[in-house]
PDB file of C-alpha atoms in Angstrom:
ATOM      1  CA  MET A   1     -15.327  44.169 -54.287  1.00  0.00           C
ATOM      2  CA  PRO A   2     -13.226  44.261 -51.091  1.00  0.00           C
ATOM      3  CA  TYR A   3     -12.700  47.663 -49.528  1.00  0.00           C
ATOM      4  CA  LEU A   4      -9.000  46.746 -49.195  1.00  0.00           C
ATOM      5  CA  VAL A   5      -8.393  47.537 -52.873  1.00  0.00           C
ATOM      6  CA  ALA A   6      -7.560  51.194 -53.432  1.00  0.00           C
ATOM      7  CA  SER A   7      -9.276  51.294 -56.817  1.00  0.00           C
ATOM      8  CA  ASP A   8     -12.570  50.358 -55.136  1.00  0.00           C
ATOM      9  CA  LEU A   9     -12.504  53.388 -52.835  1.00  0.00           C
ATOM     10  CA  PRO A  10     -14.417  56.564 -53.795  1.00  0.00           C
ATOM     11  CA  SER A  11     -12.201  59.280 -55.211  1.00  0.00           C
ATOM     12  CA  GLU A  12     -14.343  62.124 -53.821  1.00  0.00           C
ATOM     13  CA  SER A  13     -14.935  62.904 -50.162  1.00  0.00           C
ATOM     14  CA  ALA A  14     -18.092  61.633 -48.502  1.00  0.00           C
ATOM     15  CA  GLY A  15     -19.236  65.212 -47.954  1.00  0.00           C
ATOM     16  CA  ARG A  16     -19.051  66.061 -51.649  1.00  0.00           C
ATOM     17  CA  ARG A  17     -20.800  62.816 -52.590  1.00  0.00           C
ATOM     18  CA  PHE A  18     -23.575  63.525 -50.079  1.00  0.00           C
ATOM     19  CA  ARG A  19     -24.028  67.009 -51.519  1.00  0.00           C
ATOM     20  CA  GLU A  20     -24.263  65.578 -55.033  1.00  0.00           C
ATOM     21  CA  LEU A  21     -26.992  63.168 -53.916  1.00  0.00           C
ATOM     22  CA  LEU A  22     -28.909  66.071 -52.417  1.00  0.00           C
ATOM     23  CA  LYS A  23     -28.731  68.009 -55.700  1.00  0.00           C
ATOM     24  CA  ARG A  24     -30.462  65.243 -57.629  1.00  0.00           C
ATOM     25  CA  PRO A  25     -34.167  65.499 -58.461  1.00  0.00           C
ATOM     26  CA  GLY A  26     -36.457  63.853 -55.941  1.00  0.00           C
ATOM     27  CA  ILE A  27     -36.234  63.281 -52.221  1.00  0.00           C
ATOM     28  CA  LEU A  28     -33.070  61.667 -50.817  1.00  0.00           C
ATOM     29  CA  LYS A  29     -34.048  58.450 -49.011  1.00  0.00           C
ATOM     30  CA  LEU A  30     -31.748  57.534 -46.111  1.00  0.00           C
ATOM     31  CA  PRO A  31     -32.629  54.315 -44.271  1.00  0.00           C
ATOM     32  CA  GLY A  32     -31.106  53.784 -40.864  1.00  0.00           C
ATOM     33  CA  ALA A  33     -28.273  51.250 -40.596  1.00  0.00           C
ATOM     34  CA  HIS A  34     -26.879  50.268 -37.203  1.00  0.00           C
ATOM     35  CA  ASN A  35     -23.988  48.016 -38.290  1.00  0.00           C
ATOM     36  CA  GLY A  36     -21.989  46.967 -41.335  1.00  0.00           C
ATOM     37  CA  MET A  37     -24.339  44.146 -42.295  1.00  0.00           C
ATOM     38  CA  ALA A  38     -27.348  46.492 -42.283  1.00  0.00           C
ATOM     39  CA  ALA A  39     -25.356  48.911 -44.452  1.00  0.00           C
ATOM     40  CA  LEU A  40     -24.592  46.178 -46.976  1.00  0.00           C
ATOM     41  CA  GLN A  41     -28.218  45.064 -47.092  1.00  0.00           C
ATOM     42  CA  ALA A  42     -29.460  48.632 -47.583  1.00  0.00           C
ATOM     43  CA  LYS A  43     -26.982  49.112 -50.415  1.00  0.00           C
ATOM     44  CA  ALA A  44     -28.080  45.833 -52.022  1.00  0.00           C
ATOM     45  CA  ALA A  45     -31.666  47.118 -51.916  1.00  0.00           C
ATOM     46  CA  GLY A  46     -30.590  50.087 -54.037  1.00  0.00           C
ATOM     47  CA  PHE A  47     -30.145  52.915 -51.521  1.00  0.00           C
ATOM     48  CA  GLU A  48     -27.380  55.418 -52.283  1.00  0.00           C
ATOM     49  CA  GLY A  49     -27.030  56.982 -48.829  1.00  0.00           C
ATOM     50  CA  LEU A  50     -27.484  55.899 -45.213  1.00  0.00           C
ATOM     51  CA  TYR A  51     -28.396  57.308 -41.816  1.00  0.00           C
ATOM     52  CA  LEU A  52     -26.747  56.441 -38.497  1.00  0.00           C
ATOM     53  CA  SER A  53     -29.136  57.064 -35.608  1.00  0.00           C
ATOM     54  CA  GLY A  54     -28.034  57.841 -32.074  1.00  0.00           C
ATOM     55  CA  ALA A  55     -31.014  55.877 -30.776  1.00  0.00           C
ATOM     56  CA  ALA A  56     -30.053  52.867 -32.891  1.00  0.00           C
ATOM     57  CA  MET A  57     -26.425  53.045 -31.800  1.00  0.00           C
ATOM     58  CA  THR A  58     -27.249  53.227 -28.109  1.00  0.00           C
ATOM     59  CA  ALA A  59     -29.984  50.582 -28.301  1.00  0.00           C
ATOM     60  CA  SER A  60     -27.611  48.199 -30.064  1.00  0.00           C
ATOM     61  CA  MET A  61     -25.255  48.738 -27.099  1.00  0.00           C
ATOM     62  CA  GLY A  62     -28.052  48.080 -24.594  1.00  0.00           C
ATOM     63  CA  LEU A  63     -28.217  51.755 -23.567  1.00  0.00           C
ATOM     64  CA  PRO A  64     -30.930  54.450 -23.652  1.00  0.00           C
ATOM     65  CA  ASP A  65     -30.752  57.397 -26.050  1.00  0.00           C
ATOM     66  CA  LEU A  66     -29.729  60.038 -23.525  1.00  0.00           C
ATOM     67  CA  GLY A  67     -26.582  61.424 -25.135  1.00  0.00           C
ATOM     68  CA  ILE A  68     -24.256  59.294 -23.025  1.00  0.00           C
ATOM     69  CA  ILE A  69     -22.072  57.721 -25.707  1.00  0.00           C
ATOM     70  CA  THR A  70     -18.797  59.293 -26.780  1.00  0.00           C
ATOM     71  CA  VAL A  71     -17.362  60.602 -30.019  1.00  0.00           C
ATOM     72  CA  ASP A  72     -15.006  57.629 -30.269  1.00  0.00           C
ATOM     73  CA  GLU A  73     -17.875  55.160 -29.840  1.00  0.00           C
ATOM     74  CA  VAL A  74     -19.808  56.856 -32.632  1.00  0.00           C
ATOM     75  CA  CYS A  75     -16.726  56.751 -34.877  1.00  0.00           C
ATOM     76  CA  PHE A  76     -16.624  52.971 -34.415  1.00  0.00           C
ATOM     77  CA  PHE A  77     -20.096  52.791 -35.979  1.00  0.00           C
ATOM     78  CA  ILE A  78     -19.269  55.311 -38.714  1.00  0.00           C
ATOM     79  CA  ARG A  79     -16.236  53.313 -39.829  1.00  0.00           C
ATOM     80  CA  GLN A  80     -18.267  50.093 -39.918  1.00  0.00           C
ATOM     81  CA  LEU A  81     -20.959  51.509 -42.165  1.00  0.00           C
ATOM     82  CA  VAL A  82     -18.612  53.409 -44.455  1.00  0.00           C
ATOM     83  CA  ARG A  83     -16.147  50.540 -44.796  1.00  0.00           C
ATOM     84  CA  ALA A  84     -18.901  48.032 -45.531  1.00  0.00           C
ATOM     85  CA  SER A  85     -20.970  50.061 -47.989  1.00  0.00           C
ATOM     86  CA  GLY A  86     -18.890  52.967 -49.259  1.00  0.00           C
ATOM     87  CA  LEU A  87     -22.082  55.056 -49.212  1.00  0.00           C
ATOM     88  CA  PRO A  88     -22.359  58.686 -48.046  1.00  0.00           C
ATOM     89  CA  LEU A  89     -23.541  58.660 -44.448  1.00  0.00           C
ATOM     90  CA  LEU A  90     -25.588  61.133 -42.385  1.00  0.00           C
ATOM     91  CA  VAL A  91     -24.663  60.813 -38.700  1.00  0.00           C
ATOM     92  CA  ASP A  92     -26.682  61.780 -35.634  1.00  0.00           C
ATOM     93  CA  ALA A  93     -24.313  63.929 -33.557  1.00  0.00           C
ATOM     94  CA  ASP A  94     -26.801  64.519 -30.708  1.00  0.00           C
ATOM     95  CA  THR A  95     -26.027  67.846 -29.006  1.00  0.00           C
ATOM     96  CA  GLY A  96     -22.407  67.916 -30.195  1.00  0.00           C
ATOM     97  CA  TYR A  97     -20.864  66.199 -27.119  1.00  0.00           C
ATOM     98  CA  GLY A  98     -20.241  69.484 -25.340  1.00  0.00           C
ATOM     99  CA  GLU A  99     -19.797  73.104 -26.288  1.00  0.00           C
ATOM    100  CA  ALA A 100     -18.286  74.777 -29.356  1.00  0.00           C
ATOM    101  CA  LEU A 101     -14.803  73.235 -29.165  1.00  0.00           C
ATOM    102  CA  ASN A 102     -16.286  69.774 -28.565  1.00  0.00           C
ATOM    103  CA  VAL A 103     -18.528  70.244 -31.600  1.00  0.00           C
ATOM    104  CA  MET A 104     -15.523  71.179 -33.728  1.00  0.00           C
ATOM    105  CA  HIS A 105     -13.680  68.083 -32.540  1.00  0.00           C
ATOM    106  CA  ALA A 106     -16.684  65.874 -33.345  1.00  0.00           C
ATOM    107  CA  VAL A 107     -16.984  67.364 -36.827  1.00  0.00           C
ATOM    108  CA  ARG A 108     -13.317  66.728 -37.579  1.00  0.00           C
ATOM    109  CA  VAL A 109     -13.213  63.149 -36.315  1.00  0.00           C
ATOM    110  CA  PHE A 110     -16.548  62.222 -37.912  1.00  0.00           C
ATOM    111  CA  GLU A 111     -15.332  63.553 -41.243  1.00  0.00           C
ATOM    112  CA  GLU A 112     -12.036  61.695 -40.866  1.00  0.00           C
ATOM    113  CA  ALA A 113     -13.985  58.514 -40.061  1.00  0.00           C
ATOM    114  CA  GLY A 114     -15.892  58.860 -43.347  1.00  0.00           C
ATOM    115  CA  ALA A 115     -19.138  60.680 -42.540  1.00  0.00           C
ATOM    116  CA  GLY A 116     -20.691  62.776 -45.294  1.00  0.00           C
ATOM    117  CA  ALA A 117     -23.100  64.785 -43.124  1.00  0.00           C
ATOM    118  CA  LEU A 118     -24.174  65.201 -39.527  1.00  0.00           C
ATOM    119  CA  HIS A 119     -26.972  66.834 -37.612  1.00  0.00           C
ATOM    120  CA  LEU A 120     -26.808  68.739 -34.333  1.00  0.00           C
ATOM    121  CA  GLU A 121     -29.838  69.282 -32.111  1.00  0.00           C
ATOM    122  CA  ASP A 122     -30.816  72.152 -29.840  1.00  0.00           C
ATOM    123  CA  GLN A 123     -31.545  70.186 -26.668  1.00  0.00           C
ATOM    124  CA  ILE A 124     -29.451  70.241 -23.515  1.00  0.00           C
ATOM    125  CA  LEU A 125     -28.132  67.154 -21.730  1.00  0.00           C
ATOM    126  CA  PRO A 126     -29.433  64.705 -20.793  1.00  0.00           C
ATOM    127  CA  LYS A 127     -31.135  64.861 -24.179  1.00  0.00           C
ATOM    128  CA  LYS A 128     -34.162  62.768 -25.126  1.00  0.00           C
ATOM    129  CA  CYS A 129     -35.541  61.129 -28.211  1.00  0.00           C
ATOM    130  CA  GLY A 130     -37.225  63.894 -30.171  1.00  0.00           C
ATOM    131  CA  HIS A 131     -40.623  62.200 -29.897  1.00  0.00           C
ATOM    132  CA  LEU A 132     -40.706  62.121 -26.086  1.00  0.00           C
ATOM    133  CA  ASN A 133     -42.139  64.725 -23.738  1.00  0.00           C
ATOM    134  CA  ASP A 134     -40.490  67.413 -21.612  1.00  0.00           C
ATOM    135  CA  LYS A 135     -37.458  68.039 -23.798  1.00  0.00           C
ATOM    136  CA  ARG A 136     -35.262  70.873 -22.546  1.00  0.00           C
ATOM    137  CA  LEU A 137     -33.982  73.278 -25.177  1.00  0.00           C
ATOM    138  CA  ALA A 138     -30.705  75.134 -25.347  1.00  0.00           C
ATOM    139  CA  ASP A 139     -30.687  78.877 -25.789  1.00  0.00           C
ATOM    140  CA  ALA A 140     -31.102  79.515 -29.504  1.00  0.00           C
ATOM    141  CA  HIS A 141     -27.971  81.665 -29.706  1.00  0.00           C
ATOM    142  CA  ASP A 142     -25.923  79.021 -27.902  1.00  0.00           C
ATOM    143  CA  MET A 143     -27.083  76.482 -30.466  1.00  0.00           C
ATOM    144  CA  ALA A 144     -26.276  78.901 -33.283  1.00  0.00           C
ATOM    145  CA  ALA A 145     -22.743  79.176 -31.891  1.00  0.00           C
ATOM    146  CA  LYS A 146     -22.411  75.387 -32.109  1.00  0.00           C
ATOM    147  CA  VAL A 147     -23.607  75.441 -35.710  1.00  0.00           C
ATOM    148  CA  ALA A 148     -21.090  78.173 -36.542  1.00  0.00           C
ATOM    149  CA  ALA A 149     -18.339  76.137 -34.873  1.00  0.00           C
ATOM    150  CA  ALA A 150     -19.302  73.050 -36.861  1.00  0.00           C
ATOM    151  CA  ALA A 151     -19.267  75.003 -40.122  1.00  0.00           C
ATOM    152  CA  LYS A 152     -15.846  76.420 -39.295  1.00  0.00           C
ATOM    153  CA  ALA A 153     -14.357  72.995 -38.544  1.00  0.00           C
ATOM    154  CA  ARG A 154     -15.686  71.000 -41.498  1.00  0.00           C
ATOM    155  CA  ARG A 155     -14.028  70.490 -44.828  1.00  0.00           C
ATOM    156  CA  ASP A 156     -16.811  69.119 -47.036  1.00  0.00           C
ATOM    157  CA  LEU A 157     -19.182  67.754 -44.390  1.00  0.00           C
ATOM    158  CA  LEU A 158     -22.820  68.838 -44.719  1.00  0.00           C
ATOM    159  CA  ILE A 159     -24.142  70.428 -41.498  1.00  0.00           C
ATOM    160  CA  ILE A 160     -27.832  69.915 -40.658  1.00  0.00           C
ATOM    161  CA  ALA A 161     -29.288  71.797 -37.697  1.00  0.00           C
ATOM    162  CA  ARG A 162     -32.087  69.994 -35.881  1.00  0.00           C
ATOM    163  CA  THR A 163     -34.609  71.908 -33.823  1.00  0.00           C
ATOM    164  CA  ASP A 164     -36.872  70.271 -31.265  1.00  0.00           C
ATOM    165  CA  ALA A 165     -38.672  73.533 -30.553  1.00  0.00           C
ATOM    166  CA  ALA A 166     -42.028  72.773 -32.167  1.00  0.00           C
ATOM    167  CA  ALA A 167     -43.308  70.911 -29.099  1.00  0.00           C
ATOM    168  CA  SER A 168     -42.612  73.708 -26.608  1.00  0.00           C
ATOM    169  CA  GLU A 169     -42.282  76.910 -28.662  1.00  0.00           C
ATOM    170  CA  GLY A 170     -44.711  76.126 -31.463  1.00  0.00           C
ATOM    171  CA  LEU A 171     -44.187  76.495 -35.172  1.00  0.00           C
ATOM    172  CA  ASP A 172     -43.159  80.154 -34.844  1.00  0.00           C
ATOM    173  CA  GLY A 173     -40.411  79.268 -32.380  1.00  0.00           C
ATOM    174  CA  ALA A 174     -39.150  76.382 -34.518  1.00  0.00           C
ATOM    175  CA  VAL A 175     -39.036  78.555 -37.631  1.00  0.00           C
ATOM    176  CA  ALA A 176     -37.254  81.386 -35.831  1.00  0.00           C
ATOM    177  CA  ARG A 177     -34.626  78.985 -34.549  1.00  0.00           C
ATOM    178  CA  ALA A 178     -34.225  77.369 -37.960  1.00  0.00           C
ATOM    179  CA  LYS A 179     -33.606  80.737 -39.612  1.00  0.00           C
ATOM    180  CA  LEU A 180     -31.040  81.636 -36.956  1.00  0.00           C
ATOM    181  CA  TYR A 181     -29.233  78.332 -37.477  1.00  0.00           C
ATOM    182  CA  MET A 182     -29.137  78.849 -41.237  1.00  0.00           C
ATOM    183  CA  GLU A 183     -27.609  82.280 -40.695  1.00  0.00           C
ATOM    184  CA  ALA A 184     -24.980  80.635 -38.469  1.00  0.00           C
ATOM    185  CA  GLY A 185     -23.851  78.339 -41.280  1.00  0.00           C
ATOM    186  CA  ALA A 186     -26.149  75.303 -41.422  1.00  0.00           C
ATOM    187  CA  ASP A 187     -26.688  73.735 -44.842  1.00  0.00           C
ATOM    188  CA  ALA A 188     -30.094  72.232 -44.034  1.00  0.00           C
ATOM    189  CA  ILE A 189     -32.710  72.044 -41.280  1.00  0.00           C
ATOM    190  CA  PHE A 190     -34.266  69.077 -39.471  1.00  0.00           C
ATOM    191  CA  PRO A 191     -37.543  70.068 -37.746  1.00  0.00           C
ATOM    192  CA  GLU A 192     -38.078  67.199 -35.309  1.00  0.00           C
ATOM    193  CA  ALA A 193     -41.381  65.678 -34.177  1.00  0.00           C
ATOM    194  CA  LEU A 194     -43.762  67.561 -36.438  1.00  0.00           C
ATOM    195  CA  ASN A 195     -46.990  65.605 -36.260  1.00  0.00           C
ATOM    196  CA  THR A 196     -49.373  66.495 -39.086  1.00  0.00           C
ATOM    197  CA  GLU A 197     -49.242  67.097 -42.810  1.00  0.00           C
ATOM    198  CA  GLU A 198     -50.417  70.663 -42.221  1.00  0.00           C
ATOM    199  CA  THR A 199     -47.505  71.326 -39.850  1.00  0.00           C
ATOM    200  CA  PHE A 200     -44.941  69.808 -42.204  1.00  0.00           C
ATOM    201  CA  ARG A 201     -46.264  71.921 -45.070  1.00  0.00           C
ATOM    202  CA  ALA A 202     -46.434  75.088 -42.984  1.00  0.00           C
ATOM    203  CA  PHE A 203     -42.837  74.726 -41.814  1.00  0.00           C
ATOM    204  CA  ALA A 204     -41.580  74.127 -45.370  1.00  0.00           C
ATOM    205  CA  LYS A 205     -43.547  77.108 -46.684  1.00  0.00           C
ATOM    206  CA  ARG A 206     -41.821  79.375 -44.172  1.00  0.00           C
ATOM    207  CA  MET A 207     -38.342  78.068 -45.057  1.00  0.00           C
ATOM    208  CA  PRO A 208     -38.273  78.551 -48.861  1.00  0.00           C
ATOM    209  CA  GLY A 209     -35.165  77.309 -50.639  1.00  0.00           C
ATOM    210  CA  VAL A 210     -33.808  75.543 -47.546  1.00  0.00           C
ATOM    211  CA  PRO A 211     -33.168  71.775 -47.769  1.00  0.00           C
ATOM    212  CA  LEU A 212     -35.326  70.098 -45.121  1.00  0.00           C
ATOM    213  CA  LEU A 213     -35.033  66.682 -43.464  1.00  0.00           C
ATOM    214  CA  ALA A 214     -38.095  64.679 -42.393  1.00  0.00           C
ATOM    215  CA  ASN A 215     -37.991  61.913 -39.786  1.00  0.00           C
ATOM    216  CA  MET A 216     -40.251  58.919 -40.407  1.00  0.00           C
ATOM    217  CA  THR A 217     -39.787  57.060 -37.156  1.00  0.00           C
ATOM    218  CA  GLU A 218     -42.323  54.531 -35.934  1.00  0.00           C
ATOM    219  CA  PHE A 219     -44.196  54.726 -32.622  1.00  0.00           C
ATOM    220  CA  GLY A 220     -43.613  58.464 -32.344  1.00  0.00           C
ATOM    221  CA  LYS A 221     -45.599  61.663 -32.840  1.00  0.00           C
ATOM    222  CA  THR A 222     -45.443  61.662 -36.631  1.00  0.00           C
ATOM    223  CA  ALA A 223     -48.139  59.907 -38.636  1.00  0.00           C
ATOM    224  CA  PHE A 224     -46.979  57.513 -41.353  1.00  0.00           C
ATOM    225  CA  PHE A 225     -46.016  59.259 -44.584  1.00  0.00           C
ATOM    226  CA  THR A 226     -44.218  57.889 -47.619  1.00  0.00           C
ATOM    227  CA  ALA A 227     -41.112  59.424 -49.138  1.00  0.00           C
ATOM    228  CA  ALA A 228     -43.201  60.735 -52.027  1.00  0.00           C
ATOM    229  CA  GLU A 229     -45.622  62.384 -49.613  1.00  0.00           C
ATOM    230  CA  PHE A 230     -42.792  64.111 -47.743  1.00  0.00           C
ATOM    231  CA  GLU A 231     -41.403  65.316 -51.065  1.00  0.00           C
ATOM    232  CA  SER A 232     -44.780  66.804 -51.963  1.00  0.00           C
ATOM    233  CA  MET A 233     -44.736  68.659 -48.632  1.00  0.00           C
ATOM    234  CA  GLY A 234     -41.411  70.328 -49.539  1.00  0.00           C
ATOM    235  CA  TYR A 235     -38.805  68.045 -47.948  1.00  0.00           C
ATOM    236  CA  SER A 236     -35.470  67.138 -49.539  1.00  0.00           C
ATOM    237  CA  MET A 237     -34.447  64.194 -47.317  1.00  0.00           C
ATOM    238  CA  VAL A 238     -36.190  61.536 -45.255  1.00  0.00           C
ATOM    239  CA  ILE A 239     -34.793  59.103 -42.701  1.00  0.00           C
ATOM    240  CA  TRP A 240     -36.143  55.879 -41.204  1.00  0.00           C
ATOM    241  CA  PRO A 241     -33.775  55.941 -38.222  1.00  0.00           C
ATOM    242  CA  VAL A 242     -34.487  52.843 -36.133  1.00  0.00           C
ATOM    243  CA  SER A 243     -36.666  50.739 -38.452  1.00  0.00           C
ATOM    244  CA  ALA A 244     -34.005  48.154 -39.329  1.00  0.00           C
ATOM    245  CA  LEU A 245     -32.999  47.756 -35.684  1.00  0.00           C
ATOM    246  CA  ARG A 246     -36.620  47.333 -34.602  1.00  0.00           C
ATOM    247  CA  VAL A 247     -37.169  44.530 -37.126  1.00  0.00           C
ATOM    248  CA  ALA A 248     -33.866  42.839 -36.254  1.00  0.00           C
ATOM    249  CA  ASN A 249     -34.490  43.090 -32.506  1.00  0.00           C
ATOM    250  CA  LYS A 250     -37.985  41.637 -32.834  1.00  0.00           C
ATOM    251  CA  ALA A 251     -36.698  38.669 -34.841  1.00  0.00           C
ATOM    252  CA  GLN A 252     -33.802  38.137 -32.439  1.00  0.00           C
ATOM    253  CA  SER A 253     -36.132  38.153 -29.439  1.00  0.00           C
ATOM    254  CA  GLU A 254     -38.322  35.533 -31.097  1.00  0.00           C
ATOM    255  CA  LEU A 255     -35.262  33.390 -31.820  1.00  0.00           C
ATOM    256  CA  TYR A 256     -34.097  33.368 -28.195  1.00  0.00           C
ATOM    257  CA  ALA A 257     -37.620  32.575 -27.022  1.00  0.00           C
ATOM    258  CA  ALA A 258     -37.766  29.662 -29.477  1.00  0.00           C
ATOM    259  CA  ILE A 259     -34.437  28.230 -28.275  1.00  0.00           C
ATOM    260  CA  ALA A 260     -35.556  28.486 -24.643  1.00  0.00           C
ATOM    261  CA  ARG A 261     -38.922  26.913 -25.446  1.00  0.00           C
ATOM    262  CA  ASP A 262     -37.946  24.259 -28.010  1.00  0.00           C
ATOM    263  CA  GLY A 263     -34.378  23.474 -27.045  1.00  0.00           C
ATOM    264  CA  GLY A 264     -33.054  24.455 -30.476  1.00  0.00           C
ATOM    265  CA  THR A 265     -33.472  26.630 -33.555  1.00  0.00           C
ATOM    266  CA  HIS A 266     -35.083  24.003 -35.788  1.00  0.00           C
ATOM    267  CA  LYS A 267     -38.453  25.769 -35.969  1.00  0.00           C
ATOM    268  CA  LEU A 268     -36.956  29.048 -37.187  1.00  0.00           C
ATOM    269  CA  VAL A 269     -34.411  27.886 -39.762  1.00  0.00           C
ATOM    270  CA  ASP A 270     -36.663  28.983 -42.633  1.00  0.00           C
ATOM    271  CA  ARG A 271     -36.542  32.560 -41.291  1.00  0.00           C
ATOM    272  CA  MET A 272     -32.735  32.713 -41.165  1.00  0.00           C
ATOM    273  CA  GLN A 273     -30.278  34.193 -43.606  1.00  0.00           C
ATOM    274  CA  THR A 274     -28.510  31.145 -45.050  1.00  0.00           C
ATOM    275  CA  ARG A 275     -24.762  30.668 -44.988  1.00  0.00           C
ATOM    276  CA  ALA A 276     -24.662  31.189 -48.761  1.00  0.00           C
ATOM    277  CA  GLU A 277     -26.665  34.424 -48.461  1.00  0.00           C
ATOM    278  CA  LEU A 278     -24.369  35.673 -45.699  1.00  0.00           C
ATOM    279  CA  TYR A 279     -21.210  34.961 -47.692  1.00  0.00           C
ATOM    280  CA  ALA A 280     -22.675  36.597 -50.781  1.00  0.00           C
ATOM    281  CA  THR A 281     -23.604  39.728 -48.810  1.00  0.00           C
ATOM    282  CA  ILE A 282     -20.191  40.167 -47.195  1.00  0.00           C
ATOM    283  CA  GLY A 283     -18.322  39.223 -50.387  1.00  0.00           C
ATOM    284  CA  LEU A 284     -16.365  36.334 -48.872  1.00  0.00           C
ATOM    285  CA  HIS A 285     -15.317  34.893 -52.227  1.00  0.00           C
ATOM    286  CA  ASP A 286     -14.083  38.281 -53.416  1.00  0.00           C
ATOM    287  CA  TYR A 287     -11.820  38.456 -50.373  1.00  0.00           C
ATOM    288  CA  GLU A 288     -10.597  34.915 -50.983  1.00  0.00           C
ATOM    289  CA  ALA A 289      -9.809  35.740 -54.590  1.00  0.00           C
ATOM    290  CA  LEU A 290      -8.013  38.906 -53.530  1.00  0.00           C
ATOM    291  CA  ASP A 291      -5.968  36.979 -50.964  1.00  0.00           C
ATOM    292  CA  ALA A 292      -5.000  34.342 -53.529  1.00  0.00           C
ATOM    293  CA  SER A 293      -3.910  36.970 -56.035  1.00  0.00           C
ATOM    294  CA  ILE A 294      -1.645  38.631 -53.477  1.00  0.00           C
ATOM    295  CA  VAL A 295      -0.005  35.634 -51.802  1.00  0.00           C
ATOM    296  CA  GLU A 296       0.808  33.752 -54.998  1.00  0.00           C
ATOM    297  CA  THR A 297       4.572  33.349 -55.197  1.00  0.00           C
ATOM    298  CA  ILE A 298       6.316  34.503 -58.362  1.00  0.00           C
ATOM    299  CA  VAL A 299       9.656  32.735 -58.873  1.00  0.00           C
ATOM    300  CA  PRO A 300      12.354  34.846 -60.620  1.00  0.00           C
ATOM    301  CA  GLU A 301      13.559  33.308 -63.872  1.00  0.00           C
ATOM    302  CA  GLY A 302      17.154  34.278 -63.368  1.00  0.00           C
ATOM    303  CA  MET A 303      19.607  36.780 -61.964  1.00  0.00           C
ATOM    304  CA  PRO A 304      19.280  40.306 -63.300  1.00  0.00           C
ATOM    305  CA  GLN A 305      22.115  41.379 -65.632  1.00  0.00           C
ATOM    306  CA  ARG A 306      24.295  44.373 -64.838  1.00  0.00           C
TER     307      ARG A 306
END
């Protein structure tokens, strides 16, 4: 149904709904969605939560993932996904867009935009994708201060602290940072760019009782694992951050090449979403019915009596 109808809107905050999903048995599966259409398609496939990746946002804008987009630009994406799907959303907040006060501002505006959770990472700017080399880390206590600031500013938002320390400080360094971030007020931990089953299991074993997020990105340092495999390793959540964008971009590139080569789209029509499928996904007829129900004129039968 259209999001314009108040009765169709969730009664609980996104943060509380995200927390409820996390309490359920089994691993929470959060596919990446980079726009409203992707959010609708993920929901139609049966997913109950979504992930908004910084890399997907910047790539969809034609920019690299170096922490150069603003809070307001991210909120534009948050509103799209939340408005389209109504699902609880985990948002990539990069390094927090500055220091403690900037982090608090980001937390507030993300929550107001409809986010249910966010994660902060312990790199310094210009940050890099977690699966690239030569990442530069913030001082652990400076990062802990950001986590504490985020926890102080949020209402119901879930705060996930990401550490990129495994590559440069080893498992011991990553675990030490994770424990410090939990003490500062994080609700969960995201150990980025772990690369083997043994490492994933070892990290989880040293963080008992802590909800952990696994990142199943393609073309990175992590081998392919299924959601069930991550769950068996001790992880509570898993994201596929850029997968949908990668597939969409590949198909789009092939379309443009076909138009340039063939002078039209006739050879790719069978690979397109049809008009009927598009309208069904966005709920066009529901909006038309809603519009008709509102604009219908009701003629008074007579003057009211005093």
